Amino acid sequence: MSQFTYTANPSRVIFGSGTLSQIATEVSTQGFTAAMILCTPYQVDDARRIEHLLGAKASHIFSEATMHTPTSITEKALAIVENKKVDCLVSIGGGSTTGLGKAISIRTGIYHICIPTTYAGSEMTSILGQTSQGLKTTIKDPRVLPGTVIYDVDLTKTLPAGLSATSGINAIAHAAEALYAPDSNPIIRLIAREGIRALAEALPDIMKDQESHDARYKALYGAWLCGMCLGSTTMSLHHKLCHTLGGSFDLPHAETHTILLPHTLAYNCPAAPTLDAELAELLPGGYSSGIEGLNRLLDQLNVKRALKDFWFNEDDIDRAASIAMENQYANPRKVEREKICELLRRAWAGEPARVDG
């Protein structure tokens, strides 16, 4: 048995149905009096609901959270934080809103209560990705973690089936990379396996009935576990490519993860010899190959499989590969530029992933 180090996630987690109703108690218990509520322009109604629950303790709604966390938006929010003397942040939404809450929190030390409405998993990580001048960079710091995370299954029932699918595959990506991360350990691998299995079972059921309580519960549970994996291990090639395409080419976050995941896992299979069989065991369908099982799962979810569907041009593959070769993330297989170009070409074209030697 090899030695390993496991660091537990210190966030306080409230999980269940109707748990949003506990937000006022949570803010009061922590002793806060001026909470700024963060959301995207599309989730103002959710923010107003929180404002109503908080009453006088709600200071301001900032509704400009944006994909890939541009530093210009963070700076705009920081000016309001100072002006309103905010002592608590409440973010509601997916990765964009969570990212903004993290960006403000690490700069100010203000306590962050996060209420996820997707399966992005960012709320469980000490990682903050930010975009400035067309480049996305990441930092990893324990201070980035939200202090409290409130998971309310009811909030996910209105998440459209298509977005549920891509958000859920995004979460699976967090756990899949933890299976071969250089700093993984038996505890995280157990959590990763459970998270992947839960989401892979739940997502097809959500496509059939997006308001299924059982499927939504299992998916949110799986997303929580997958987020813990990302927050506990080192990111690899998959996340490097997603950060490259998101930060430098403005591709949508969850959809990019969904398209790239089978290709990046297939790339690493030769250097992670148990990966394909392990995925096959976790994914539904009884396939002998995990990569084939993942291909079929994405087909079943009816998600877009080609980067060209999101205005990524074939001529950009070379530039994307060059960016991905810089400041590489730890990866089990050597990252070779020619092979990365081919990986991106397959993803651009929407071809099924396959394992090459």
CSV table of C-alpha atoms in Angstrom, one decimal, residues 15-355:
chain,number,residue,atom,x,y,z
A,15,PHE,CA,-28.2,19.6,1.0
A,16,GLY,CA,-31.8,18.7,0.3
A,17,SER,CA,-35.1,20.0,-1.1
A,18,GLY,CA,-36.3,23.5,0.0
A,19,THR,CA,-33.0,24.3,1.6
A,20,LEU,CA,-33.0,27.8,0.0
A,21,SER,CA,-35.4,28.7,2.9
A,22,GLN,CA,-32.4,28.4,5.3
A,23,ILE,CA,-30.5,31.3,3.7
A,24,ALA,CA,-31.7,33.9,6.2
A,25,THR,CA,-30.8,31.7,9.2
A,26,GLU,CA,-27.4,31.0,7.7
A,27,VAL,CA,-26.7,34.7,7.2
A,28,SER,CA,-27.9,35.6,10.7
A,29,THR,CA,-26.1,32.8,12.4
A,30,GLN,CA,-22.8,33.9,10.8
A,31,GLY,CA,-23.5,37.4,12.1
A,32,PHE,CA,-23.7,39.2,8.8
A,33,THR,CA,-25.9,42.3,8.1
A,34,ALA,CA,-25.2,43.4,4.5
A,35,ALA,CA,-25.3,40.6,1.9
A,36,MET,CA,-24.7,41.3,-1.8
A,37,ILE,CA,-26.5,38.9,-4.0
A,38,LEU,CA,-24.7,37.8,-7.2
A,39,CYS,CA,-26.3,36.4,-10.3
A,40,THR,CA,-26.3,36.5,-14.1
A,41,PRO,CA,-28.8,38.8,-16.0
A,42,TYR,CA,-30.9,35.7,-16.6
A,43,GLN,CA,-31.3,34.8,-12.9
A,44,VAL,CA,-32.5,38.1,-11.4
A,45,ASP,CA,-35.8,36.5,-10.3
A,46,ASP,CA,-33.8,34.0,-8.2
A,47,ALA,CA,-31.8,36.8,-6.8
A,48,ARG,CA,-34.9,38.7,-5.9
A,49,ARG,CA,-36.3,35.7,-4.1
A,50,ILE,CA,-33.2,35.6,-2.0
A,51,GLU,CA,-33.5,39.4,-1.4
A,52,HIS,CA,-37.0,38.8,-0.1
A,53,LEU,CA,-35.9,36.0,2.2
A,54,LEU,CA,-33.0,38.1,3.6
A,55,GLY,CA,-35.1,41.2,4.1
A,56,ALA,CA,-33.1,44.1,5.6
A,57,LYS,CA,-29.9,42.0,5.4
A,58,ALA,CA,-30.0,42.1,1.6
A,59,SER,CA,-27.7,45.0,0.6
A,60,HIS,CA,-27.6,44.9,-3.2
A,61,ILE,CA,-28.2,42.7,-6.3
A,62,PHE,CA,-25.3,42.5,-8.8
A,63,SER,CA,-26.6,40.8,-11.9
A,64,GLU,CA,-23.6,41.0,-14.3
A,65,ALA,CA,-21.9,37.7,-13.6
A,66,THR,CA,-20.3,36.5,-16.9
A,67,MET,CA,-18.8,33.3,-18.3
A,68,HIS,CA,-15.1,32.8,-17.6
A,69,THR,CA,-15.1,35.5,-14.9
A,70,PRO,CA,-13.7,38.6,-16.7
A,71,THR,CA,-11.6,40.7,-14.3
A,72,SER,CA,-13.4,43.8,-15.6
A,73,ILE,CA,-16.7,42.6,-14.2
A,74,THR,CA,-15.0,41.6,-10.9
A,75,GLU,CA,-13.6,45.1,-10.6
A,76,LYS,CA,-17.0,46.7,-11.2
A,77,ALA,CA,-18.5,44.5,-8.5
A,78,LEU,CA,-15.7,45.3,-6.1
A,79,ALA,CA,-16.5,49.0,-6.3
A,80,ILE,CA,-20.1,48.3,-5.2
A,81,VAL,CA,-18.9,46.0,-2.3
A,82,GLU,CA,-16.8,48.9,-1.0
A,83,ASN,CA,-19.6,51.5,-1.5
A,84,LYS,CA,-22.3,49.4,0.2
A,85,LYS,CA,-20.0,48.1,2.9
A,86,VAL,CA,-20.9,44.5,2.1
A,87,ASP,CA,-19.9,41.9,4.6
A,88,CYS,CA,-21.3,38.8,2.9
A,89,LEU,CA,-21.7,37.4,-0.6
A,90,VAL,CA,-24.6,35.2,-1.7
A,91,SER,CA,-24.1,33.8,-5.2
A,92,ILE,CA,-26.9,31.9,-7.0
A,93,GLY,CA,-26.4,30.2,-10.4
A,94,GLY,CA,-23.8,28.2,-12.2
A,95,GLY,CA,-20.1,28.5,-12.6
A,96,SER,CA,-20.2,32.1,-13.9
A,97,THR,CA,-21.8,33.4,-10.7
A,98,THR,CA,-19.8,31.1,-8.4
A,99,GLY,CA,-16.6,32.3,-10.1
A,100,LEU,CA,-17.5,35.9,-9.5
A,101,GLY,CA,-18.2,35.2,-5.8
A,102,LYS,CA,-14.8,33.5,-5.5
A,103,ALA,CA,-13.1,36.4,-7.3
A,104,ILE,CA,-14.6,39.0,-5.0
A,105,SER,CA,-14.1,36.8,-1.9
A,106,ILE,CA,-10.3,36.1,-2.4
A,107,ARG,CA,-9.7,39.8,-3.0
A,108,THR,CA,-11.6,41.0,0.1
A,109,GLY,CA,-11.8,38.1,2.5
A,110,ILE,CA,-15.6,38.5,2.6
A,111,TYR,CA,-17.6,35.3,3.4
A,112,HIS,CA,-19.2,33.6,0.4
A,113,ILE,CA,-22.4,31.6,0.6
A,114,CYS,CA,-22.9,29.7,-2.7
A,115,ILE,CA,-26.2,28.4,-4.0
A,116,PRO,CA,-25.6,26.3,-7.2
A,117,THR,CA,-28.4,25.8,-9.7
A,118,THR,CA,-26.3,23.7,-12.2
A,119,TYR,CA,-24.0,20.8,-11.9
A,120,ALA,CA,-20.8,22.8,-12.6
A,121,GLY,CA,-19.1,21.8,-9.3
A,122,SER,CA,-17.1,25.0,-9.0
A,123,GLU,CA,-18.5,25.6,-5.5
A,124,MET,CA,-16.5,22.6,-4.2
A,125,THR,CA,-13.1,23.8,-5.5
A,126,SER,CA,-10.4,26.1,-4.4
A,127,ILE,CA,-9.8,27.0,-8.0
A,128,LEU,CA,-10.6,30.3,-9.6
A,129,GLY,CA,-10.4,30.8,-13.3
A,130,GLN,CA,-10.3,34.4,-14.6
A,131,THR,CA,-10.1,35.9,-18.0
A,132,SER,CA,-8.1,39.1,-18.8
A,133,GLN,CA,-7.1,40.4,-22.3
A,134,GLY,CA,-8.3,37.2,-24.0
A,135,LEU,CA,-6.4,34.7,-21.8
A,136,LYS,CA,-7.8,32.5,-19.0
A,137,THR,CA,-5.6,31.8,-16.1
A,138,THR,CA,-6.3,29.8,-12.9
A,139,ILE,CA,-5.2,30.1,-9.3
A,140,LYS,CA,-5.6,27.5,-6.6
A,141,ASP,CA,-5.9,28.8,-3.0
A,142,PRO,CA,-8.0,27.5,0.0
A,143,ARG,CA,-9.3,31.0,0.5
A,144,VAL,CA,-11.2,30.7,-2.8
A,145,LEU,CA,-13.6,28.1,-1.3
A,146,PRO,CA,-17.1,29.3,-0.4
A,147,GLY,CA,-17.7,29.1,3.3
A,148,THR,CA,-21.2,27.6,2.9
A,149,VAL,CA,-22.8,25.8,0.0
A,150,ILE,CA,-26.6,25.4,-0.1
A,151,TYR,CA,-27.7,22.6,-2.5
A,152,ASP,CA,-31.4,22.8,-3.1
A,153,VAL,CA,-32.6,20.1,-5.5
A,154,ASP,CA,-35.8,22.1,-6.3
A,155,LEU,CA,-33.7,24.9,-7.9
A,156,THR,CA,-32.4,22.5,-10.5
A,157,LYS,CA,-35.8,21.3,-11.8
A,158,THR,CA,-36.2,24.3,-14.1
A,159,LEU,CA,-32.7,23.8,-15.6
A,160,PRO,CA,-33.4,22.8,-19.3
A,161,ALA,CA,-32.7,19.2,-20.1
A,162,GLY,CA,-30.0,20.1,-22.7
A,163,LEU,CA,-28.1,22.4,-20.3
A,164,SER,CA,-28.5,19.7,-17.5
A,165,ALA,CA,-26.8,17.2,-19.8
A,166,THR,CA,-23.8,19.4,-20.7
A,167,SER,CA,-23.5,20.7,-17.1
A,168,GLY,CA,-23.6,17.1,-15.8
A,169,ILE,CA,-20.9,16.0,-18.3
A,170,ASN,CA,-18.8,19.0,-17.2
A,171,ALA,CA,-19.1,17.6,-13.6
A,172,ILE,CA,-18.1,14.1,-14.7
A,173,ALA,CA,-15.0,15.6,-16.3
A,174,HIS,CA,-13.9,16.8,-12.8
A,175,ALA,CA,-14.1,13.3,-11.4
A,176,ALA,CA,-12.6,11.5,-14.4
A,177,GLU,CA,-9.4,13.5,-14.3
A,178,ALA,CA,-9.2,12.7,-10.5
A,179,LEU,CA,-8.9,9.0,-11.4
A,180,TYR,CA,-5.4,9.5,-12.8
A,181,ALA,CA,-4.3,12.8,-11.2
A,182,PRO,CA,-0.7,12.6,-9.8
A,183,ASP,CA,-2.0,13.6,-6.4
A,184,SER,CA,-5.1,11.4,-6.3
A,185,ASN,CA,-5.6,9.0,-3.4
A,186,PRO,CA,-8.0,6.1,-2.5
A,187,ILE,CA,-10.5,8.4,-0.8
A,188,ILE,CA,-10.8,10.7,-3.8
A,189,ARG,CA,-11.0,7.8,-6.2
A,190,LEU,CA,-13.9,6.4,-4.3
A,191,ILE,CA,-15.7,9.8,-4.4
A,192,ALA,CA,-14.9,10.1,-8.1
A,193,ARG,CA,-16.4,6.7,-8.9
A,194,GLU,CA,-19.5,7.4,-7.0
A,195,GLY,CA,-19.9,10.8,-8.6
A,196,ILE,CA,-19.5,9.5,-12.1
A,197,ARG,CA,-21.9,6.7,-11.5
A,198,ALA,CA,-24.6,8.9,-10.0
A,199,LEU,CA,-24.5,11.4,-12.8
A,200,ALA,CA,-24.3,8.8,-15.6
A,201,GLU,CA,-27.4,7.2,-14.3
A,202,ALA,CA,-29.3,10.4,-13.6
A,203,LEU,CA,-28.7,12.4,-16.8
A,204,PRO,CA,-30.6,10.0,-19.2
A,205,ASP,CA,-33.6,10.1,-16.8
A,206,ILE,CA,-33.5,13.9,-16.7
A,207,MET,CA,-33.7,13.9,-20.5
A,208,LYS,CA,-36.9,11.8,-20.2
A,209,ASP,CA,-38.4,13.9,-17.4
A,210,GLN,CA,-36.5,17.0,-16.4
A,211,GLU,CA,-38.6,17.5,-13.3
A,212,SER,CA,-38.0,14.0,-11.9
A,213,HIS,CA,-37.1,14.6,-8.3
A,214,ASP,CA,-35.2,11.3,-7.9
A,215,ALA,CA,-33.1,12.0,-11.0
A,216,ARG,CA,-32.4,15.6,-10.0
A,217,TYR,CA,-31.5,14.6,-6.5
A,218,LYS,CA,-29.0,12.0,-7.8
A,219,ALA,CA,-27.5,14.4,-10.3
A,220,LEU,CA,-27.0,17.2,-7.8
A,221,TYR,CA,-25.5,14.6,-5.3
A,222,GLY,CA,-23.1,13.4,-8.1
A,223,ALA,CA,-22.2,16.9,-9.0
A,224,TRP,CA,-21.3,17.7,-5.4
A,225,LEU,CA,-19.0,14.7,-5.3
A,226,CYS,CA,-17.4,15.4,-8.7
A,227,GLY,CA,-16.7,19.0,-7.6
A,228,MET,CA,-15.0,17.7,-4.5
A,229,CYS,CA,-12.7,15.7,-6.8
A,230,LEU,CA,-11.7,18.8,-8.8
A,231,GLY,CA,-11.1,20.6,-5.5
A,232,SER,CA,-8.8,17.9,-4.2
A,233,THR,CA,-6.6,17.0,-7.1
A,234,THR,CA,-4.5,18.5,-9.9
A,235,MET,CA,-6.1,19.3,-13.2
A,236,SER,CA,-4.8,17.7,-16.3
A,237,LEU,CA,-4.9,18.0,-20.1
A,238,HIS,CA,-8.7,18.1,-20.3
A,239,HIS,CA,-9.1,21.2,-18.2
A,240,LYS,CA,-6.1,22.8,-19.9
A,241,LEU,CA,-7.7,22.5,-23.3
A,242,CYS,CA,-11.1,23.7,-22.0
A,243,HIS,CA,-9.5,26.7,-20.3
A,244,THR,CA,-7.7,27.5,-23.6
A,245,LEU,CA,-10.8,27.3,-25.7
A,246,GLY,CA,-12.9,29.2,-23.2
A,247,GLY,CA,-10.5,31.9,-22.3
A,248,SER,CA,-9.0,32.5,-25.7
A,249,PHE,CA,-11.8,31.6,-28.1
A,250,ASP,CA,-14.8,32.4,-25.9
A,251,LEU,CA,-16.4,29.0,-26.3
A,252,PRO,CA,-19.2,28.1,-23.9
A,253,HIS,CA,-17.9,26.3,-20.7
A,254,ALA,CA,-20.1,23.2,-20.2
A,255,GLU,CA,-20.5,22.5,-23.9
A,256,THR,CA,-16.7,22.6,-24.5
A,257,HIS,CA,-16.2,20.2,-21.6
A,258,THR,CA,-18.8,17.9,-23.1
A,259,ILE,CA,-17.3,17.8,-26.5
A,260,LEU,CA,-13.7,17.4,-25.4
A,261,LEU,CA,-14.1,14.9,-22.6
A,262,PRO,CA,-14.2,11.6,-24.6
A,263,HIS,CA,-11.3,12.8,-26.7
A,264,THR,CA,-9.0,13.8,-23.8
A,265,LEU,CA,-9.8,10.6,-21.9
A,266,ALA,CA,-9.0,8.6,-25.0
A,267,TYR,CA,-5.8,10.5,-25.4
A,268,ASN,CA,-4.7,9.5,-21.9
A,269,CYS,CA,-5.9,5.9,-21.9
A,270,PRO,CA,-2.5,4.5,-23.1
A,271,ALA,CA,-0.8,6.1,-20.1
A,272,ALA,CA,-3.5,5.2,-17.7
A,273,PRO,CA,-4.1,1.5,-18.4
A,274,THR,CA,-7.0,0.9,-16.0
A,275,LEU,CA,-8.9,4.0,-17.1
A,276,ASP,CA,-10.9,2.6,-20.0
A,277,ALA,CA,-12.1,-0.5,-18.0
A,278,GLU,CA,-12.9,1.6,-14.9
A,279,LEU,CA,-15.0,4.0,-16.9
A,280,ALA,CA,-16.8,1.0,-18.6
A,281,GLU,CA,-17.7,-0.2,-15.1
A,282,LEU,CA,-19.2,3.1,-14.1
A,283,LEU,CA,-21.1,4.1,-17.2
A,284,PRO,CA,-24.5,2.6,-18.1
A,285,GLY,CA,-24.9,0.2,-21.1
A,286,GLY,CA,-22.5,-2.6,-20.3
A,287,TYR,CA,-19.9,-1.6,-22.9
A,288,SER,CA,-16.5,-3.2,-22.7
A,289,SER,CA,-14.8,0.1,-23.4
A,290,GLY,CA,-15.3,3.2,-21.2
A,291,ILE,CA,-14.6,5.5,-24.2
A,292,GLU,CA,-17.2,3.7,-26.2
A,293,GLY,CA,-19.6,4.0,-23.3
A,294,LEU,CA,-19.0,7.7,-23.0
A,295,ASN,CA,-19.5,8.2,-26.7
A,296,ARG,CA,-22.9,6.4,-26.5
A,297,LEU,CA,-23.9,8.3,-23.4
A,298,LEU,CA,-23.4,11.6,-25.2
A,299,ASP,CA,-25.4,10.3,-28.2
A,300,GLN,CA,-28.1,9.3,-25.8
A,301,LEU,CA,-28.1,12.8,-24.2
A,302,ASN,CA,-28.4,14.3,-27.7
A,303,VAL,CA,-25.7,16.9,-27.1
A,304,LYS,CA,-23.7,18.7,-29.8
A,305,ARG,CA,-20.4,16.9,-30.4
A,306,ALA,CA,-18.5,19.3,-32.6
A,307,LEU,CA,-16.6,22.4,-31.7
A,308,LYS,CA,-17.5,23.9,-35.1
A,309,ASP,CA,-21.1,24.1,-33.9
A,310,PHE,CA,-19.9,26.8,-31.5
A,311,TRP,CA,-18.1,28.9,-34.1
A,312,PHE,CA,-14.6,27.4,-33.5
A,313,ASN,CA,-12.8,27.5,-36.8
A,314,GLU,CA,-10.6,24.7,-38.2
A,315,ASP,CA,-8.0,27.4,-38.8
A,316,ASP,CA,-7.8,28.1,-35.1
A,317,ILE,CA,-6.7,24.6,-34.2
A,318,ASP,CA,-3.0,25.4,-34.6
A,319,ARG,CA,-3.2,28.5,-32.4
A,320,ALA,CA,-5.2,26.6,-29.7
A,321,ALA,CA,-2.7,23.8,-29.6
A,322,SER,CA,0.1,26.4,-29.2
A,323,ILE,CA,-1.6,28.0,-26.3
A,324,ALA,CA,-2.3,24.6,-24.7
A,325,MET,CA,1.4,23.7,-24.9
A,326,GLU,CA,2.3,26.7,-22.7
A,327,ASN,CA,2.2,26.3,-18.9
A,328,GLN,CA,1.1,22.7,-19.2
A,329,TYR,CA,-1.0,21.0,-16.5
A,330,ALA,CA,0.2,17.6,-15.0
A,331,ASN,CA,-0.8,14.8,-17.3
A,332,PRO,CA,-0.2,11.0,-17.4
A,333,ARG,CA,0.6,11.0,-21.1
A,334,LYS,CA,3.2,13.3,-22.6
A,335,VAL,CA,1.5,16.3,-24.3
A,336,GLU,CA,2.7,16.3,-27.9
A,337,ARG,CA,1.7,19.2,-30.2
A,338,GLU,CA,1.0,17.1,-33.3
A,339,LYS,CA,-1.3,14.7,-31.3
A,340,ILE,CA,-3.1,17.7,-29.6
A,341,CYS,CA,-3.8,19.2,-33.0
A,342,GLU,CA,-5.3,15.8,-34.1
A,343,LEU,CA,-7.4,15.6,-30.9
A,344,LEU,CA,-8.7,19.1,-31.5
A,345,ARG,CA,-9.4,18.3,-35.2
A,346,ARG,CA,-11.5,15.4,-34.2
A,347,ALA,CA,-13.4,17.5,-31.6
A,348,TRP,CA,-13.8,20.2,-34.2
A,349,ALA,CA,-15.4,17.8,-36.7
A,350,GLY,CA,-17.5,16.0,-34.1
A,351,GLU,CA,-16.0,12.6,-34.7
A,352,PRO,CA,-16.4,9.9,-32.0
A,353,ALA,CA,-13.5,9.6,-29.7
A,354,ARG,CA,-11.1,6.7,-30.1
A,355,VAL,CA,-8.1,5.4,-28.4
